[in-house]
């Protein structure tokens, strides 16, 4: 008698994950996996795009031509990273137009960190060191996530992101060797960016609804709390090189755990900012909408030009 | 209402003598704009010396469901590889 092996597509999918094979756009995948990726990748893309705004604030006021060129290159990278990620999300069947709509009408989220203001030049240093540092901590494991186009985009992003963190640290280092006023300005920036950076890893594992599923799907490789602890351990050491303190009186080396202990995070603030009540939420979204609306005539002109060239070429 | 510009696949030759390799995709109104955007998006760090763009709708791909019938037949033809042949150690330059 012939035995017929029946494998359901779900089993094939899970087997692939277990063997560390990548899932590619045309492969069968469970609908919740697809939706989770669309949500995560598009939020990530939005964060890159909105993330240009706080830093763009300082391009015209950078203290030297060198710093201005560096900041321009960094902001241009963020635009590129947003584009790689939008393209990766599109392979899952959502249109670019739809993602823009979701951002502009407030339906889609982006990283809460970009709803804080950049008050001084030292903020550009603190963002590079802490915000990009936290982002890299999150992003490096994403290079190994199970969805091919997302993983490939992340490899490219991580390669480019490394200079972002280093230039930030260098800004703070320069300020730390400056006048008392410059040191105070840098310490103030670190004080303001520390806790929002800690929140970038997301809610604690106990109240992170998607973590377990995302880890089974190999989208996520480490939990929020694991990554946050790694970040604290690294920054606590690096802060001593700068000679700045981190604004946490409970931050203390724990020889038993081999990690730094740290104080409680204000999750109420995090939820407020995520839900639209941060200091700059309105300003950020208004800026995005304005850029989109102001660009309308450019998009129309480009289309008209393309159509005209096509007609010309056909007639020739 | 405006709709998305067409999607283009971008291929880049990283240096003279190597193949163009797929690096990603982008939207553009026409081919010229696709090349200009590809230059900004994919070659900010001297990644390339030449760019190809192809409208995504012009690409025809094999179906992943056909993978078995397409590629498995090559599995049992180890004799296509030089390591298949057991030759004496003293044989040189081969």
Coordinates of C-alpha atoms in Angstrom, one line a residue:
Chain A
X1 CA 0.0 0.0 0.0
X2 CA 1.2 3.4 -0.9
X3 CA 1.6 5.8 2.0
X4 CA 0.9 9.4 1.3
X5 CA 2.7 12.0 3.4
X6 CA 0.5 14.9 4.1
X7 CA 2.3 18.0 5.2
X8 CA 0.3 21.1 5.8
X9 CA 1.9 24.4 4.7
X10 CA 2.1 25.5 8.3
X11 CA 4.3 22.6 9.1
X12 CA 6.6 23.3 6.1
X13 CA 6.8 26.9 7.3
X14 CA 7.7 26.0 10.9
X15 CA 10.3 23.4 9.6
X16 CA 12.0 26.1 7.6
X17 CA 12.2 28.3 10.6
X18 CA 13.6 25.5 12.7
X19 CA 16.3 24.9 10.0
X20 CA 17.1 28.7 10.0
X21 CA 16.0 29.0 6.4
X22 CA 14.8 32.4 5.3
X23 CA 11.2 33.0 4.2
X24 CA 11.0 34.8 0.9
X25 CA 8.2 37.0 -0.5
X26 CA 6.6 34.3 -2.7
X27 CA 6.8 31.5 -0.1
X28 CA 3.7 30.5 1.8
X29 CA 3.5 32.1 5.2
X30 CA 0.7 32.3 7.9
X31 CA -1.3 35.4 7.7
X32 CA -0.5 36.6 11.2
X33 CA 3.2 36.3 10.4
X34 CA 2.7 38.5 7.4
X35 CA 0.7 41.0 9.3
X36 CA 3.2 41.1 12.2
X37 CA 6.0 41.8 9.7
X38 CA 4.0 44.5 7.9
X39 CA 3.3 46.2 11.2
X40 CA 6.9 45.9 12.5
X41 CA 8.7 46.8 9.2
X42 CA 6.5 49.7 8.4
X43 CA 6.8 51.1 12.0
X44 CA 10.5 50.7 11.6
X45 CA 10.5 52.6 8.3
X46 CA 8.3 55.4 9.7
X47 CA 10.8 55.7 12.6
X48 CA 13.7 56.3 10.2
X49 CA 11.7 58.9 8.3
X50 CA 10.4 60.8 11.4
X51 CA 13.8 60.3 13.0
X52 CA 15.2 62.8 10.4
X53 CA 13.2 65.6 11.9
X54 CA 14.8 66.1 15.4
X55 CA 18.3 66.0 13.8
X56 CA 17.3 68.1 10.8
X57 CA 16.6 70.8 13.3
X58 CA 20.4 71.2 13.8
X59 CA 21.8 71.0 10.3
X60 CA 21.8 74.7 9.7
X61 CA 23.2 75.4 13.2
X62 CA 26.0 72.8 13.4
X63 CA 29.1 74.4 15.0
X64 CA 31.4 73.7 12.0
X65 CA 31.3 72.8 8.4
X66 CA 32.7 69.3 9.2
X67 CA 29.9 68.7 11.8
X68 CA 27.4 70.0 9.3
X69 CA 28.6 67.6 6.5
X70 CA 28.5 64.7 9.0
X71 CA 25.0 65.5 10.2
X72 CA 23.8 65.8 6.6
X73 CA 25.3 62.4 5.7
X74 CA 23.6 60.9 8.8
X75 CA 20.2 62.3 8.0
X76 CA 20.5 61.2 4.4
X77 CA 21.3 57.7 5.7
X78 CA 18.1 57.8 7.7
X79 CA 16.1 58.6 4.6
X80 CA 17.9 55.7 2.8
X81 CA 17.1 53.3 5.7
X82 CA 13.4 54.3 5.6
X83 CA 13.4 53.5 1.9
X84 CA 15.1 50.1 2.3
X85 CA 12.5 49.2 4.9
X86 CA 9.5 50.5 3.0
X87 CA 10.6 48.4 0.0
X88 CA 11.0 45.3 2.3
X89 CA 7.4 45.9 3.7
X90 CA 6.0 46.2 0.1
X91 CA 7.2 42.7 -0.7
X92 CA 4.5 41.5 1.8
X93 CA 1.7 43.1 -0.2
X94 CA 1.1 46.5 1.3
X95 CA 1.6 49.6 -1.0
X96 CA 3.8 52.5 -0.2
X97 CA 0.9 54.8 -0.5
X98 CA -1.0 52.9 2.1
X99 CA 1.9 53.0 4.5
X100 CA 2.3 56.8 4.1
X101 CA -1.4 57.2 4.7
X102 CA -1.2 55.2 7.9
X103 CA 1.6 57.4 9.1
X104 CA -0.1 60.6 8.1
X105 CA -3.4 59.8 9.6
X106 CA -1.8 58.8 12.9
X107 CA -2.9 55.1 12.6
X108 CA 0.7 53.8 12.4
X109 CA 3.1 54.1 15.2
X110 CA 6.8 55.1 15.1
X111 CA 9.4 55.0 17.8
X112 CA 8.4 57.2 20.8
X113 CA 11.9 58.6 21.0
X114 CA 11.4 61.0 18.1
X115 CA 8.7 62.8 19.9
X116 CA 11.3 64.5 22.2
X117 CA 12.8 67.9 21.3
X118 CA 16.4 68.6 20.4
X119 CA 17.1 71.6 22.6
X120 CA 20.9 72.1 22.2
X121 CA 23.8 71.0 19.9
X122 CA 24.7 68.4 22.6
X123 CA 21.5 66.6 21.9
X124 CA 22.9 65.6 18.5
X125 CA 25.7 63.9 20.4
X126 CA 23.4 62.3 22.9
X127 CA 21.1 61.0 20.1
X128 CA 24.1 59.5 18.3
X129 CA 25.4 57.8 21.4
X130 CA 22.2 56.7 23.2
X131 CA 19.4 56.7 20.6
X132 CA 21.5 55.2 17.8
X133 CA 23.2 53.0 20.4
X134 CA 19.9 51.6 21.5
X135 CA 18.7 51.3 17.9
X136 CA 21.9 49.3 17.0
X137 CA 21.3 47.0 20.0
X138 CA 17.8 46.3 18.6
X139 CA 18.9 46.1 15.0
X140 CA 21.9 43.8 15.0
X141 CA 19.8 40.7 16.0
X142 CA 17.3 41.7 13.3
X143 CA 19.9 41.0 10.6
X144 CA 19.2 37.3 11.4
X145 CA 15.4 37.6 11.4
X146 CA 13.5 35.0 9.4
X147 CA 12.1 37.2 6.6
X148 CA 14.7 37.5 3.8
X149 CA 14.0 41.0 2.5
X150 CA 13.8 42.4 6.1
X151 CA 17.0 40.7 7.1
X152 CA 18.9 41.9 4.0
X153 CA 17.7 45.5 4.6
X154 CA 18.9 45.3 8.2
X155 CA 22.4 44.1 7.2
X156 CA 22.8 47.2 5.0
X157 CA 21.3 49.5 7.7
X158 CA 23.6 48.1 10.5
X159 CA 26.7 48.6 8.3
X160 CA 25.8 52.2 7.8
X161 CA 24.5 52.9 11.3
X162 CA 27.8 52.3 13.1
X163 CA 29.2 55.7 12.1
X164 CA 26.1 57.3 13.5
X165 CA 26.8 56.2 17.0
X166 CA 30.5 56.9 16.8
X167 CA 30.0 60.5 15.6
X168 CA 27.6 61.1 18.5
X169 CA 30.1 59.8 21.0
X170 CA 32.8 62.0 19.5
X171 CA 30.6 65.1 19.8
X172 CA 30.0 64.4 23.5
X173 CA 33.7 63.6 24.0
X174 CA 34.6 66.9 22.4
X175 CA 32.2 68.8 24.7
X176 CA 33.4 66.8 27.7
X177 CA 36.9 68.4 27.1
X178 CA 35.4 71.8 26.6
X179 CA 34.4 74.7 28.9
X180 CA 32.3 74.1 32.0
X181 CA 29.3 75.5 30.1
X182 CA 29.9 72.9 27.3
X183 CA 30.3 70.1 29.8
X184 CA 27.0 71.2 31.5
X185 CA 25.2 71.4 28.2
X186 CA 26.3 67.8 27.3
X187 CA 25.4 66.4 30.8
X188 CA 22.0 68.0 30.4
X189 CA 21.5 66.3 27.0
X190 CA 22.5 62.9 28.4
X191 CA 20.1 63.5 31.4
X192 CA 17.2 64.2 29.0
X193 CA 17.9 61.4 26.5
X194 CA 18.8 58.5 28.9
X195 CA 15.3 57.4 30.0
X196 CA 13.6 57.8 26.6
X197 CA 16.4 55.7 25.2
X198 CA 15.8 53.0 27.8
X199 CA 12.2 53.0 26.7
X200 CA 13.2 52.3 23.1
X201 CA 13.4 48.6 23.9
X202 CA 9.7 48.5 24.5
X203 CA 7.6 47.4 27.5
X204 CA 9.0 44.9 30.0
X205 CA 8.8 41.2 28.9
X206 CA 5.9 40.5 31.3
X207 CA 3.7 43.0 29.5
X208 CA 5.0 42.6 26.0
X209 CA 2.2 40.8 24.2
X210 CA 4.0 39.9 21.0
X211 CA 7.4 38.8 22.2
X212 CA 6.8 35.0 22.6
X213 CA 5.2 34.7 19.1
X214 CA 7.8 36.8 17.5
X215 CA 10.5 34.7 19.0
X216 CA 8.9 31.5 17.8
X217 CA 8.8 33.1 14.3
X218 CA 12.4 34.1 14.6
X219 CA 11.6 37.7 13.9
X220 CA 12.9 38.6 17.4
X221 CA 16.0 36.9 18.8
X222 CA 16.2 38.5 22.2
X223 CA 13.5 39.9 24.6
X224 CA 13.1 43.6 25.3
X225 CA 14.5 43.2 28.8
X226 CA 17.5 41.2 27.7
X227 CA 18.4 43.9 25.1
X228 CA 17.8 46.7 27.6
X229 CA 20.1 45.1 30.2
X230 CA 22.8 44.8 27.6
X231 CA 22.4 48.5 26.7
X232 CA 22.7 49.6 30.4
X233 CA 25.8 47.5 30.9
X234 CA 27.5 49.0 27.9
X235 CA 26.5 52.6 28.5
X236 CA 27.4 52.6 32.2
X237 CA 30.9 51.7 31.2
X238 CA 31.1 54.2 28.3
X239 CA 29.7 57.1 30.4
X240 CA 32.9 56.9 32.5
X241 CA 35.0 57.6 29.5
X242 CA 33.0 60.8 28.9
X243 CA 33.1 61.6 32.6
X244 CA 29.3 62.1 32.5
X245 CA 26.8 60.5 34.9
X246 CA 23.6 58.7 33.9
X247 CA 20.5 60.2 35.6
X248 CA 19.7 57.1 37.7
X249 CA 20.6 57.1 41.4
X250 CA 19.9 53.3 41.5
X251 CA 22.4 52.5 38.7
X252 CA 24.9 50.2 40.4
X253 CA 27.2 47.3 39.5
X254 CA 25.8 44.0 40.9
X255 CA 28.6 41.4 41.3
X256 CA 26.1 38.6 41.9
X257 CA 24.3 39.0 38.6
X258 CA 27.3 40.4 36.7
X259 CA 25.1 43.2 35.4
X260 CA 24.3 46.8 36.4
X261 CA 21.1 47.2 38.4
X262 CA 18.9 50.2 37.4
X263 CA 16.0 52.1 38.6
X264 CA 12.3 51.8 37.6
X265 CA 11.3 53.1 34.2
X266 CA 8.4 55.5 33.9
X267 CA 6.1 53.4 31.7
X268 CA 3.3 55.9 32.2
X269 CA 5.4 58.5 30.3
X270 CA 6.1 55.9 27.6
X271 CA 2.4 55.1 27.1
X272 CA 1.6 58.8 27.0
X273 CA 4.1 59.5 24.3
X274 CA 3.2 56.4 22.3
X275 CA -0.5 57.5 22.4
X276 CA 0.3 60.9 21.0
X277 CA 0.8 63.1 24.0
X278 CA 4.6 63.5 23.9
X279 CA 6.2 66.9 23.7
X280 CA 6.6 66.9 19.9
X281 CA 4.1 64.3 18.5
X282 CA 1.9 66.9 16.8
X283 CA 4.9 68.9 15.4
X284 CA 6.4 65.7 13.9
X285 CA 3.2 64.6 12.2
X286 CA 2.5 68.1 11.0
X287 CA 5.9 68.3 9.5
X288 CA 5.5 64.9 7.7
X289 CA 2.1 65.9 6.3
X290 CA 3.3 69.2 5.2
X291 CA 6.3 67.6 3.4
X292 CA 3.9 65.2 1.7
X293 CA 1.4 67.9 0.7
X294 CA 4.0 70.4 -0.5
X295 CA 5.6 67.6 -2.6
X296 CA 2.3 66.9 -4.4
X297 CA 3.1 69.2 -7.4
X298 CA 6.5 67.6 -7.8
X299 CA 5.1 64.1 -7.9
X300 CA 2.5 65.3 -10.5
X301 CA 5.1 67.1 -12.6
X302 CA 7.4 64.0 -12.6
X303 CA 4.5 61.8 -13.7
X304 CA 3.6 64.3 -16.5
X305 CA 7.2 64.4 -17.6
X306 CA 7.5 60.6 -17.7
X307 CA 4.2 60.4 -19.7
X308 CA 5.5 63.0 -22.2
X309 CA 8.8 61.3 -22.7
X310 CA 7.0 58.0 -23.3
X311 CA 4.8 59.6 -26.0
X312 CA 7.8 61.2 -27.6
X313 CA 9.8 58.0 -27.6
X314 CA 6.8 56.1 -29.1
X315 CA 6.5 58.7 -31.9
X316 CA 10.2 58.7 -32.7
Chain B
X1 CA -6.0 60.6 -6.5
X2 CA -2.4 60.0 -7.0
X3 CA -1.1 56.4 -7.0
X4 CA 2.4 55.1 -6.4
X5 CA 5.0 55.5 -9.1
X6 CA 6.0 52.2 -10.6
X7 CA 8.4 49.9 -8.7
X8 CA 11.9 49.3 -10.1
X9 CA 14.4 46.6 -9.1
X10 CA 18.0 47.9 -8.8
X11 CA 21.1 46.0 -9.8
X12 CA 24.6 47.3 -9.1
X13 CA 28.0 46.3 -10.4
X14 CA 30.3 46.8 -7.4
X15 CA 33.4 47.0 -9.5
X16 CA 34.6 46.6 -13.0
X17 CA 34.8 42.9 -13.9
X18 CA 32.0 41.7 -11.5
X19 CA 28.3 40.9 -12.2
X20 CA 25.5 43.3 -11.5
X21 CA 23.8 42.1 -8.4
X22 CA 20.3 42.8 -7.1
X23 CA 20.4 45.3 -4.2
X24 CA 16.8 46.4 -3.6
X25 CA 14.0 48.3 -5.2
X26 CA 12.5 51.8 -5.3
X27 CA 9.7 53.8 -6.8
X28 CA 10.3 56.2 -9.7
X29 CA 8.2 57.9 -12.4
X30 CA 10.6 56.7 -15.2
X31 CA 13.8 54.9 -15.8
X32 CA 16.0 58.0 -15.7
X33 CA 14.6 58.9 -12.3
X34 CA 15.0 55.3 -11.1
X35 CA 18.7 55.5 -12.0
X36 CA 19.1 58.9 -10.3
X37 CA 17.3 57.7 -7.1
X38 CA 19.2 54.4 -7.1
X39 CA 22.4 56.4 -7.1
X40 CA 21.3 58.3 -4.0
X41 CA 19.7 55.3 -2.2
X42 CA 22.2 52.5 -3.0
X43 CA 25.6 54.0 -3.7
X44 CA 26.3 56.5 -0.9
X45 CA 29.5 54.7 0.0
X46 CA 31.1 53.8 -3.3
X47 CA 29.2 50.6 -3.5
X48 CA 29.0 50.6 -7.3
X49 CA 30.4 51.7 -10.7
X50 CA 27.3 50.9 -12.8
X51 CA 23.6 50.7 -12.2
X52 CA 20.8 48.7 -13.9
X53 CA 17.1 49.3 -13.2
X54 CA 14.3 47.1 -14.4
X55 CA 10.7 47.7 -13.8
X56 CA 9.5 45.1 -11.3
X57 CA 6.5 44.2 -13.4
X58 CA 8.8 43.1 -16.2
X59 CA 10.5 40.4 -14.1
X60 CA 9.2 36.8 -14.5
X61 CA 10.1 34.5 -11.6
X62 CA 9.9 30.7 -11.1
X63 CA 7.3 29.5 -8.6
X64 CA 8.7 28.4 -5.2
X65 CA 6.2 25.5 -5.2
X66 CA 8.0 24.1 -8.2
X67 CA 11.4 24.1 -6.4
X68 CA 11.3 20.3 -6.0
X69 CA 10.7 19.4 -9.6
X70 CA 13.1 22.0 -10.8
X71 CA 16.1 21.5 -8.6
X72 CA 15.9 18.1 -7.0
X73 CA 17.0 16.2 -10.1
X74 CA 20.4 17.7 -9.8
X75 CA 20.7 16.2 -6.3
X76 CA 21.7 12.6 -7.4
X77 CA 24.2 13.7 -10.0
X78 CA 27.2 14.0 -7.8
X79 CA 29.3 12.9 -10.9
X80 CA 29.0 16.4 -12.2
X81 CA 31.4 17.5 -9.5
X82 CA 35.2 16.9 -9.7
X83 CA 35.3 15.5 -6.1
X84 CA 33.2 12.5 -7.2
X85 CA 36.2 10.9 -8.8
X86 CA 38.5 8.8 -6.6
X87 CA 42.0 9.1 -8.1
X88 CA 45.5 8.1 -6.8
X89 CA 47.3 10.6 -4.6
X90 CA 50.4 10.6 -6.9
X91 CA 48.4 12.0 -9.8
X92 CA 49.4 15.6 -10.0
X93 CA 48.2 18.8 -11.8
X94 CA 44.6 17.6 -12.2

